[in-house]
């Protein structure tokens, strides 16, 4: 356990997977004066916000859980959104975090005072509070991206983003337009297609889709998991190793790049018998360039008689539906924007001002960048969980969060004073990152939420997670300095 001054005033922003993990570590270290700010009324982050039909995780639950609070179901391999939210609520209760939580409190600004080495946080309601340390754990995939499409205000039906699902709306007998074909669209389509009269799926770019194992364990595994408790750890370790050894090489065109492509094409051939439809579903960019969709229900839903894949583009939205690029008018009573998130904006809309009045917005004007995703020169005692280049499409993000929390706790053990990553350490890390990025498939031409509009890859970690674990296991010295206030 890392020792930190027990009177250190620590603010954690966000009560999703990252913020709760940070809170447990602070509590375990004996820190009593920490506060977790959450803009919503409950913990859970994206697993509270996303309630669209079919929402769940495509990373197995045994791995998509904290190492200190393992998810040990002998039935469920892939948890649904309600199960993950229950898990996170349970963590907040079991680890006594509720007393540290300030819900319905959005932090809009953080400003550093050099003389006192402290941060002043301002809430949306205008309240100001002073802390020694600020740890942002606001996540990357929570700012909905709703594209601007000509005529969208004229639409006479209901329209919403996947994060704002209208559960009061009955889809039976309705014509539904789903814009987007990423992981969210893939998960919701089978259920929407069952209910609606007709569904148009508007695809701008096809995704690579690989098969997903069954959501529930089979009889034999259930029996074994019920009788051999250690087997849960074996499943967790095996899943982790399989993902790191087999999936992570895909991103750097390693040994599994071609097999992953074959698996995706075979999945498509198996699930879509119609050659013409299949042709429109084959991506023209390398697998892994966009987040791979892991799913079994999307392709079969596209072959249903009441579902059409529309690939002619969207020219405009009209009061009664959508007009495609070929001028065809297609009816819709409901538009679902499965159009993803403004992931590269990171801390937006929070204003962060560090040492000497420097603004994080300015510093990140060409894309967010932080030392192993966690610290930025000029911003002492300010740390990030889920920061730039830490998210994964090939393993469990919870594993990455735990690496960050451990490392941040080591940085906090350097307190009191102003703990800051050096310019030299940051420059060295940036050189490594740039070299590594050149080897990844993300350098290819595809567009995704991994990249800024100028093409800088700011979101995913470009290597195996074991490497991140090893790099963040090191002592923060000498990359970090400690200065006395003033
Ligand atoms: P996404 O992967 O970013 O997909 C957005 C979709 O909307 C893409 O197909 C995109 O097309 C399309 N789109 C955006 N703007 C458009 C426009 N103006 N016109 C037409 N189409 C447009 O978003 P997501 O599906 O919500 O998933 C985001 C991420 O959340 C995932 O990559 C994943 O990391 C995470 N997620 C995970 C799970 C899970 O099971 N673990 C489930 C859901 C989501 P283009 O490709 O052409 O841009």
PDB file of C-alpha atoms in Angstrom, residues 68-288:
ATOM      1  CA  UNK A  68      -9.705  -6.323  -5.857  1.00  0.00           C
ATOM      2  CA  UNK A  69     -13.398  -6.955  -6.521  1.00  0.00           C
ATOM      3  CA  UNK A  70     -13.602  -9.677  -9.092  1.00  0.00           C
ATOM      4  CA  UNK A  71     -16.810 -10.385 -10.939  1.00  0.00           C
ATOM      5  CA  UNK A  72     -17.399 -14.039 -10.229  1.00  0.00           C
ATOM      6  CA  UNK A  73     -20.495 -15.149 -12.050  1.00  0.00           C
ATOM      7  CA  UNK A  74     -20.630 -18.782 -13.017  1.00  0.00           C
ATOM      8  CA  UNK A  75     -23.365 -18.005 -15.540  1.00  0.00           C
ATOM      9  CA  UNK A  76     -22.497 -14.740 -17.244  1.00  0.00           C
ATOM     10  CA  UNK A  77     -19.498 -14.346 -19.513  1.00  0.00           C
ATOM     11  CA  UNK A  78     -20.488 -10.965 -21.002  1.00  0.00           C
ATOM     12  CA  UNK A  79     -22.381  -8.684 -18.632  1.00  0.00           C
ATOM     13  CA  UNK A  80     -25.194  -6.437 -19.761  1.00  0.00           C
ATOM     14  CA  UNK A  81     -25.363  -2.757 -18.815  1.00  0.00           C
ATOM     15  CA  UNK A  82     -27.663  -3.333 -15.785  1.00  0.00           C
ATOM     16  CA  UNK A  83     -25.258  -5.923 -14.362  1.00  0.00           C
ATOM     17  CA  UNK A  84     -22.219  -3.650 -14.760  1.00  0.00           C
ATOM     18  CA  UNK A  85     -24.048  -0.718 -13.193  1.00  0.00           C
ATOM     19  CA  UNK A  86     -25.082  -2.940 -10.260  1.00  0.00           C
ATOM     20  CA  UNK A  87     -21.476  -4.022  -9.882  1.00  0.00           C
ATOM     21  CA  UNK A  88     -20.249  -0.396  -9.701  1.00  0.00           C
ATOM     22  CA  UNK A  89     -22.983   0.591  -7.240  1.00  0.00           C
ATOM     23  CA  UNK A  90     -21.984  -2.414  -5.153  1.00  0.00           C
ATOM     24  CA  UNK A  91     -18.344  -1.268  -5.145  1.00  0.00           C
ATOM     25  CA  UNK A  92     -19.361   2.220  -3.965  1.00  0.00           C
ATOM     26  CA  UNK A  93     -21.361   0.645  -1.108  1.00  0.00           C
ATOM     27  CA  UNK A  94     -18.974  -2.119  -0.091  1.00  0.00           C
ATOM     28  CA  UNK A  95     -15.886   0.114  -0.021  1.00  0.00           C
ATOM     29  CA  UNK A  96     -17.599   2.881   1.956  1.00  0.00           C
ATOM     30  CA  UNK A  97     -17.299   5.463  -0.821  1.00  0.00           C
ATOM     31  CA  UNK A  98     -20.768   6.972  -0.530  1.00  0.00           C
ATOM     32  CA  UNK A  99     -19.656   9.306   2.280  1.00  0.00           C
ATOM     33  CA  UNK A 100     -16.987  10.754  -0.026  1.00  0.00           C
ATOM     34  CA  UNK A 101     -19.328  11.241  -2.985  1.00  0.00           C
ATOM     35  CA  UNK A 102     -20.773  14.575  -4.037  1.00  0.00           C
ATOM     36  CA  UNK A 103     -23.264  13.735  -6.731  1.00  0.00           C
ATOM     37  CA  UNK A 104     -25.124  16.230  -8.952  1.00  0.00           C
ATOM     38  CA  UNK A 105     -22.023  18.442  -8.788  1.00  0.00           C
ATOM     39  CA  UNK A 106     -20.337  19.300 -12.059  1.00  0.00           C
ATOM     40  CA  UNK A 107     -16.823  20.756 -11.911  1.00  0.00           C
ATOM     41  CA  UNK A 108     -16.443  23.391 -14.616  1.00  0.00           C
ATOM     42  CA  UNK A 109     -13.034  24.864 -13.767  1.00  0.00           C
ATOM     43  CA  UNK A 110      -9.802  24.022 -11.967  1.00  0.00           C
ATOM     44  CA  UNK A 111      -7.180  26.695 -11.309  1.00  0.00           C
ATOM     45  CA  UNK A 112      -3.748  26.223  -9.765  1.00  0.00           C
ATOM     46  CA  UNK A 113      -2.224  28.661  -7.254  1.00  0.00           C
ATOM     47  CA  UNK A 114       1.564  28.422  -7.214  1.00  0.00           C
ATOM     48  CA  UNK A 115       2.048  30.210  -3.867  1.00  0.00           C
ATOM     49  CA  UNK A 116       0.039  27.585  -1.988  1.00  0.00           C
ATOM     50  CA  UNK A 117       0.494  24.648  -4.399  1.00  0.00           C
ATOM     51  CA  UNK A 118      -3.273  24.192  -4.359  1.00  0.00           C
ATOM     52  CA  UNK A 119      -6.124  23.908  -6.814  1.00  0.00           C
ATOM     53  CA  UNK A 120      -9.392  25.804  -6.674  1.00  0.00           C
ATOM     54  CA  UNK A 121     -12.299  23.927  -8.198  1.00  0.00           C
ATOM     55  CA  UNK A 122     -15.431  25.712  -9.340  1.00  0.00           C
ATOM     56  CA  UNK A 123     -18.741  23.893  -9.662  1.00  0.00           C
ATOM     57  CA  UNK A 124     -21.453  24.632 -12.230  1.00  0.00           C
ATOM     58  CA  UNK A 125     -23.441  26.198  -9.370  1.00  0.00           C
ATOM     59  CA  UNK A 126     -20.562  28.632  -8.705  1.00  0.00           C
ATOM     60  CA  UNK A 127     -19.240  27.053  -5.488  1.00  0.00           C
ATOM     61  CA  UNK A 128     -15.427  27.213  -5.074  1.00  0.00           C
ATOM     62  CA  UNK A 129     -13.352  24.698  -3.091  1.00  0.00           C
ATOM     63  CA  UNK A 130      -9.604  24.314  -2.513  1.00  0.00           C
ATOM     64  CA  UNK A 131      -7.697  21.020  -2.845  1.00  0.00           C
ATOM     65  CA  UNK A 132      -4.045  19.942  -2.823  1.00  0.00           C
ATOM     66  CA  UNK A 133      -4.537  17.415  -5.595  1.00  0.00           C
ATOM     67  CA  UNK A 134      -7.012  17.047  -8.465  1.00  0.00           C
ATOM     68  CA  UNK A 135      -7.504  13.753 -10.265  1.00  0.00           C
ATOM     69  CA  UNK A 136      -9.726  13.869 -13.321  1.00  0.00           C
ATOM     70  CA  UNK A 137     -11.439  10.558 -14.103  1.00  0.00           C
ATOM     71  CA  UNK A 138     -14.085  11.837 -16.487  1.00  0.00           C
ATOM     72  CA  UNK A 139     -13.607   9.156 -19.143  1.00  0.00           C
ATOM     73  CA  UNK A 140     -13.357   9.481 -22.900  1.00  0.00           C
ATOM     74  CA  UNK A 141     -16.676   8.211 -24.250  1.00  0.00           C
ATOM     75  CA  UNK A 142     -19.336  10.312 -22.549  1.00  0.00           C
ATOM     76  CA  UNK A 143     -19.754  13.438 -24.723  1.00  0.00           C
ATOM     77  CA  UNK A 144     -22.328  12.386 -27.371  1.00  0.00           C
ATOM     78  CA  UNK A 145     -21.462  13.234 -30.950  1.00  0.00           C
ATOM     79  CA  UNK A 146     -24.571  14.244 -32.865  1.00  0.00           C
ATOM     80  CA  UNK A 147     -23.550  15.230 -36.401  1.00  0.00           C
ATOM     81  CA  UNK A 148     -24.937  18.355 -37.957  1.00  0.00           C
ATOM     82  CA  UNK A 149     -27.101  17.238 -40.868  1.00  0.00           C
ATOM     83  CA  UNK A 150     -29.039  19.658 -43.055  1.00  0.00           C
ATOM     84  CA  UNK A 151     -32.711  19.827 -42.143  1.00  0.00           C
ATOM     85  CA  UNK A 152     -32.451  17.853 -38.885  1.00  0.00           C
ATOM     86  CA  UNK A 153     -34.516  20.427 -36.954  1.00  0.00           C
ATOM     87  CA  UNK A 154     -37.381  19.975 -39.375  1.00  0.00           C
ATOM     88  CA  UNK A 155     -37.833  16.281 -38.514  1.00  0.00           C
ATOM     89  CA  UNK A 156     -41.376  15.689 -37.270  1.00  0.00           C
ATOM     90  CA  UNK A 157     -40.681  12.405 -35.443  1.00  0.00           C
ATOM     91  CA  UNK A 158     -38.528  11.588 -32.396  1.00  0.00           C
ATOM     92  CA  UNK A 159     -34.749  11.747 -32.649  1.00  0.00           C
ATOM     93  CA  UNK A 160     -32.182  10.920 -29.985  1.00  0.00           C
ATOM     94  CA  UNK A 161     -28.584   9.793 -29.451  1.00  0.00           C
ATOM     95  CA  UNK A 162     -27.936   6.291 -28.093  1.00  0.00           C
ATOM     96  CA  UNK A 163     -27.031   7.794 -24.688  1.00  0.00           C
ATOM     97  CA  UNK A 164     -30.424   9.485 -24.471  1.00  0.00           C
ATOM     98  CA  UNK A 165     -32.610   6.492 -25.307  1.00  0.00           C
ATOM     99  CA  UNK A 166     -36.306   7.317 -25.079  1.00  0.00           C
ATOM    100  CA  UNK A 167     -37.623   4.313 -23.125  1.00  0.00           C
ATOM    101  CA  UNK A 168     -41.147   5.720 -23.163  1.00  0.00           C
ATOM    102  CA  UNK A 169     -41.269   5.417 -26.937  1.00  0.00           C
ATOM    103  CA  UNK A 170     -42.999   2.319 -28.313  1.00  0.00           C
ATOM    104  CA  UNK A 171     -41.216   1.175 -31.476  1.00  0.00           C
ATOM    105  CA  UNK A 172     -43.837  -1.324 -32.573  1.00  0.00           C
ATOM    106  CA  UNK A 173     -45.217  -0.360 -35.978  1.00  0.00           C
ATOM    107  CA  UNK A 174     -42.676   2.446 -36.417  1.00  0.00           C
ATOM    108  CA  UNK A 175     -40.108   3.096 -39.139  1.00  0.00           C
ATOM    109  CA  UNK A 176     -36.721   3.634 -37.532  1.00  0.00           C
ATOM    110  CA  UNK A 177     -33.560   5.132 -39.016  1.00  0.00           C
ATOM    111  CA  UNK A 178     -30.325   4.135 -37.264  1.00  0.00           C
ATOM    112  CA  UNK A 179     -27.407   6.385 -38.235  1.00  0.00           C
ATOM    113  CA  UNK A 180     -24.042   4.711 -37.636  1.00  0.00           C
ATOM    114  CA  UNK A 181     -22.749   1.144 -37.588  1.00  0.00           C
ATOM    115  CA  UNK A 182     -20.298   1.068 -34.646  1.00  0.00           C
ATOM    116  CA  UNK A 183     -20.498  -1.095 -31.512  1.00  0.00           C
ATOM    117  CA  UNK A 184     -23.568   0.727 -30.131  1.00  0.00           C
ATOM    118  CA  UNK A 185     -25.540   0.337 -33.373  1.00  0.00           C
ATOM    119  CA  UNK A 186     -24.515  -3.327 -33.615  1.00  0.00           C
ATOM    120  CA  UNK A 187     -25.820  -4.018 -30.102  1.00  0.00           C
ATOM    121  CA  UNK A 188     -29.138  -2.232 -30.450  1.00  0.00           C
ATOM    122  CA  UNK A 189     -30.079  -3.295 -33.989  1.00  0.00           C
ATOM    123  CA  UNK A 190     -31.250  -6.884 -33.223  1.00  0.00           C
ATOM    124  CA  UNK A 191     -33.700  -5.630 -30.582  1.00  0.00           C
ATOM    125  CA  UNK A 192     -34.906  -2.597 -32.547  1.00  0.00           C
ATOM    126  CA  UNK A 193     -35.396  -4.747 -35.663  1.00  0.00           C
ATOM    127  CA  UNK A 194     -37.543  -7.190 -33.633  1.00  0.00           C
ATOM    128  CA  UNK A 195     -39.840  -4.372 -32.520  1.00  0.00           C
ATOM    129  CA  UNK A 196     -39.993  -1.881 -35.371  1.00  0.00           C
ATOM    130  CA  UNK A 197     -41.979  -2.154 -38.596  1.00  0.00           C
ATOM    131  CA  UNK A 198     -38.939  -1.258 -40.654  1.00  0.00           C
ATOM    132  CA  UNK A 199     -35.343  -0.213 -39.909  1.00  0.00           C
ATOM    133  CA  UNK A 200     -32.958   1.662 -42.223  1.00  0.00           C
ATOM    134  CA  UNK A 201     -29.334   1.402 -41.119  1.00  0.00           C
ATOM    135  CA  UNK A 202     -27.287   4.291 -42.508  1.00  0.00           C
ATOM    136  CA  UNK A 203     -23.706   3.143 -42.970  1.00  0.00           C
ATOM    137  CA  UNK A 204     -21.024   5.638 -43.924  1.00  0.00           C
ATOM    138  CA  UNK A 205     -18.050   3.309 -43.418  1.00  0.00           C
ATOM    139  CA  UNK A 206     -18.231  -0.467 -42.856  1.00  0.00           C
ATOM    140  CA  UNK A 207     -16.642  -1.885 -39.704  1.00  0.00           C
ATOM    141  CA  UNK A 208     -14.630  -5.026 -39.192  1.00  0.00           C
ATOM    142  CA  UNK A 209     -16.775  -7.377 -37.116  1.00  0.00           C
ATOM    143  CA  UNK A 210     -15.460 -10.488 -35.353  1.00  0.00           C
ATOM    144  CA  UNK A 211     -17.538 -13.159 -33.602  1.00  0.00           C
ATOM    145  CA  UNK A 212     -18.384 -12.867 -29.933  1.00  0.00           C
ATOM    146  CA  UNK A 213     -18.489 -16.002 -27.764  1.00  0.00           C
ATOM    147  CA  UNK A 214     -21.844 -16.823 -26.133  1.00  0.00           C
ATOM    148  CA  UNK A 215     -22.914 -14.384 -23.405  1.00  0.00           C
ATOM    149  CA  UNK A 216     -23.587 -17.247 -20.982  1.00  0.00           C
ATOM    150  CA  UNK A 217     -21.178 -20.002 -20.000  1.00  0.00           C
ATOM    151  CA  UNK A 218     -22.065 -23.571 -21.049  1.00  0.00           C
ATOM    152  CA  UNK A 219     -23.243 -26.282 -18.647  1.00  0.00           C
ATOM    153  CA  UNK A 220     -19.813 -27.817 -18.040  1.00  0.00           C
ATOM    154  CA  UNK A 221     -18.091 -24.487 -17.345  1.00  0.00           C
ATOM    155  CA  UNK A 222     -20.911 -23.448 -15.007  1.00  0.00           C
ATOM    156  CA  UNK A 223     -20.557 -26.689 -13.141  1.00  0.00           C
ATOM    157  CA  UNK A 224     -16.785 -26.272 -12.853  1.00  0.00           C
ATOM    158  CA  UNK A 225     -16.924 -22.555 -11.906  1.00  0.00           C
ATOM    159  CA  UNK A 226     -19.461 -23.439  -9.204  1.00  0.00           C
ATOM    160  CA  UNK A 227     -17.174 -26.036  -7.657  1.00  0.00           C
ATOM    161  CA  UNK A 228     -13.647 -24.739  -8.154  1.00  0.00           C
ATOM    162  CA  UNK A 229     -13.397 -21.135  -6.924  1.00  0.00           C
ATOM    163  CA  UNK A 230      -9.818 -20.786  -8.247  1.00  0.00           C
ATOM    164  CA  UNK A 231     -11.151 -21.396 -11.755  1.00  0.00           C
ATOM    165  CA  UNK A 232     -12.548 -17.842 -11.822  1.00  0.00           C
ATOM    166  CA  UNK A 233      -8.996 -16.516 -11.544  1.00  0.00           C
ATOM    167  CA  UNK A 234      -7.843 -18.903 -14.241  1.00  0.00           C
ATOM    168  CA  UNK A 235     -10.617 -17.632 -16.562  1.00  0.00           C
ATOM    169  CA  UNK A 236      -9.627 -14.022 -15.789  1.00  0.00           C
ATOM    170  CA  UNK A 237      -5.928 -14.641 -16.390  1.00  0.00           C
ATOM    171  CA  UNK A 238      -6.589 -16.705 -19.519  1.00  0.00           C
ATOM    172  CA  UNK A 239      -8.867 -14.019 -20.987  1.00  0.00           C
ATOM    173  CA  UNK A 240      -6.318 -11.334 -20.222  1.00  0.00           C
ATOM    174  CA  UNK A 241      -3.446 -13.251 -21.804  1.00  0.00           C
ATOM    175  CA  UNK A 242      -5.479 -14.231 -24.860  1.00  0.00           C
ATOM    176  CA  UNK A 243      -6.450 -10.583 -25.450  1.00  0.00           C
ATOM    177  CA  UNK A 244      -2.952  -9.235 -24.927  1.00  0.00           C
ATOM    178  CA  UNK A 245      -1.119 -11.908 -26.890  1.00  0.00           C
ATOM    179  CA  UNK A 246      -3.624 -12.386 -29.705  1.00  0.00           C
ATOM    180  CA  UNK A 247      -5.543  -9.130 -30.124  1.00  0.00           C
ATOM    181  CA  UNK A 248      -2.967  -6.474 -29.336  1.00  0.00           C
ATOM    182  CA  UNK A 249      -0.598  -7.492 -32.196  1.00  0.00           C
ATOM    183  CA  UNK A 250      -3.453  -6.656 -34.612  1.00  0.00           C
ATOM    184  CA  UNK A 251      -2.935  -2.944 -33.990  1.00  0.00           C
ATOM    185  CA  UNK A 252       0.692  -3.082 -35.121  1.00  0.00           C
ATOM    186  CA  UNK A 253       0.158  -5.537 -38.007  1.00  0.00           C
ATOM    187  CA  UNK A 254       1.720  -8.271 -35.890  1.00  0.00           C
ATOM    188  CA  UNK A 255       1.272 -12.039 -36.231  1.00  0.00           C
ATOM    189  CA  UNK A 256      -2.493 -12.014 -35.594  1.00  0.00           C
ATOM    190  CA  UNK A 257      -3.310  -9.238 -38.067  1.00  0.00           C
ATOM    191  CA  UNK A 258      -4.076 -11.578 -40.973  1.00  0.00           C
ATOM    192  CA  UNK A 259      -5.874 -14.250 -38.895  1.00  0.00           C
ATOM    193  CA  UNK A 260      -8.103 -11.523 -37.393  1.00  0.00           C
ATOM    194  CA  UNK A 261      -8.960 -10.320 -40.913  1.00  0.00           C
ATOM    195  CA  UNK A 262      -9.730 -13.874 -42.041  1.00  0.00           C
ATOM    196  CA  UNK A 263     -11.889 -14.451 -38.952  1.00  0.00           C
ATOM    197  CA  UNK A 264     -13.858 -11.275 -39.699  1.00  0.00           C
ATOM    198  CA  UNK A 265     -14.360 -12.150 -43.369  1.00  0.00           C
ATOM    199  CA  UNK A 266     -15.381 -15.724 -42.490  1.00  0.00           C
ATOM    200  CA  UNK A 267     -17.860 -14.327 -39.924  1.00  0.00           C
ATOM    201  CA  UNK A 268     -19.329 -12.076 -42.620  1.00  0.00           C
ATOM    202  CA  UNK A 269     -19.583 -14.964 -45.122  1.00  0.00           C
ATOM    203  CA  UNK A 270     -21.239 -17.201 -42.534  1.00  0.00           C
ATOM    204  CA  UNK A 271     -23.763 -14.615 -41.392  1.00  0.00           C
ATOM    205  CA  UNK A 272     -24.620 -12.785 -44.639  1.00  0.00           C
ATOM    206  CA  UNK A 273     -25.494 -15.104 -47.536  1.00  0.00           C
ATOM    207  CA  UNK A 274     -26.403 -12.247 -49.936  1.00  0.00           C
ATOM    208  CA  UNK A 275     -23.293 -11.432 -51.999  1.00  0.00           C
ATOM    209  CA  UNK A 276     -24.385  -7.874 -52.814  1.00  0.00           C
ATOM    210  CA  UNK A 277     -25.060  -7.001 -49.159  1.00  0.00           C
ATOM    211  CA  UNK A 278     -21.784  -8.644 -48.159  1.00  0.00           C
ATOM    212  CA  UNK A 279     -19.851  -6.571 -50.668  1.00  0.00           C
ATOM    213  CA  UNK A 280     -21.087  -3.354 -49.051  1.00  0.00           C
ATOM    214  CA  UNK A 281     -20.039  -4.587 -45.606  1.00  0.00           C
ATOM    215  CA  UNK A 282     -16.357  -5.194 -46.370  1.00  0.00           C
ATOM    216  CA  UNK A 283     -14.121  -2.387 -45.042  1.00  0.00           C
ATOM    217  CA  UNK A 284     -11.372  -0.989 -47.267  1.00  0.00           C
ATOM    218  CA  UNK A 285      -9.001  -0.111 -44.412  1.00  0.00           C
ATOM    219  CA  UNK A 286      -6.837  -2.415 -42.255  1.00  0.00           C
ATOM    220  CA  UNK A 287      -8.527  -4.303 -39.437  1.00  0.00           C
ATOM    221  CA  UNK A 288      -8.013  -2.562 -36.083  1.00  0.00           C
TER     222      UNK A 288
END
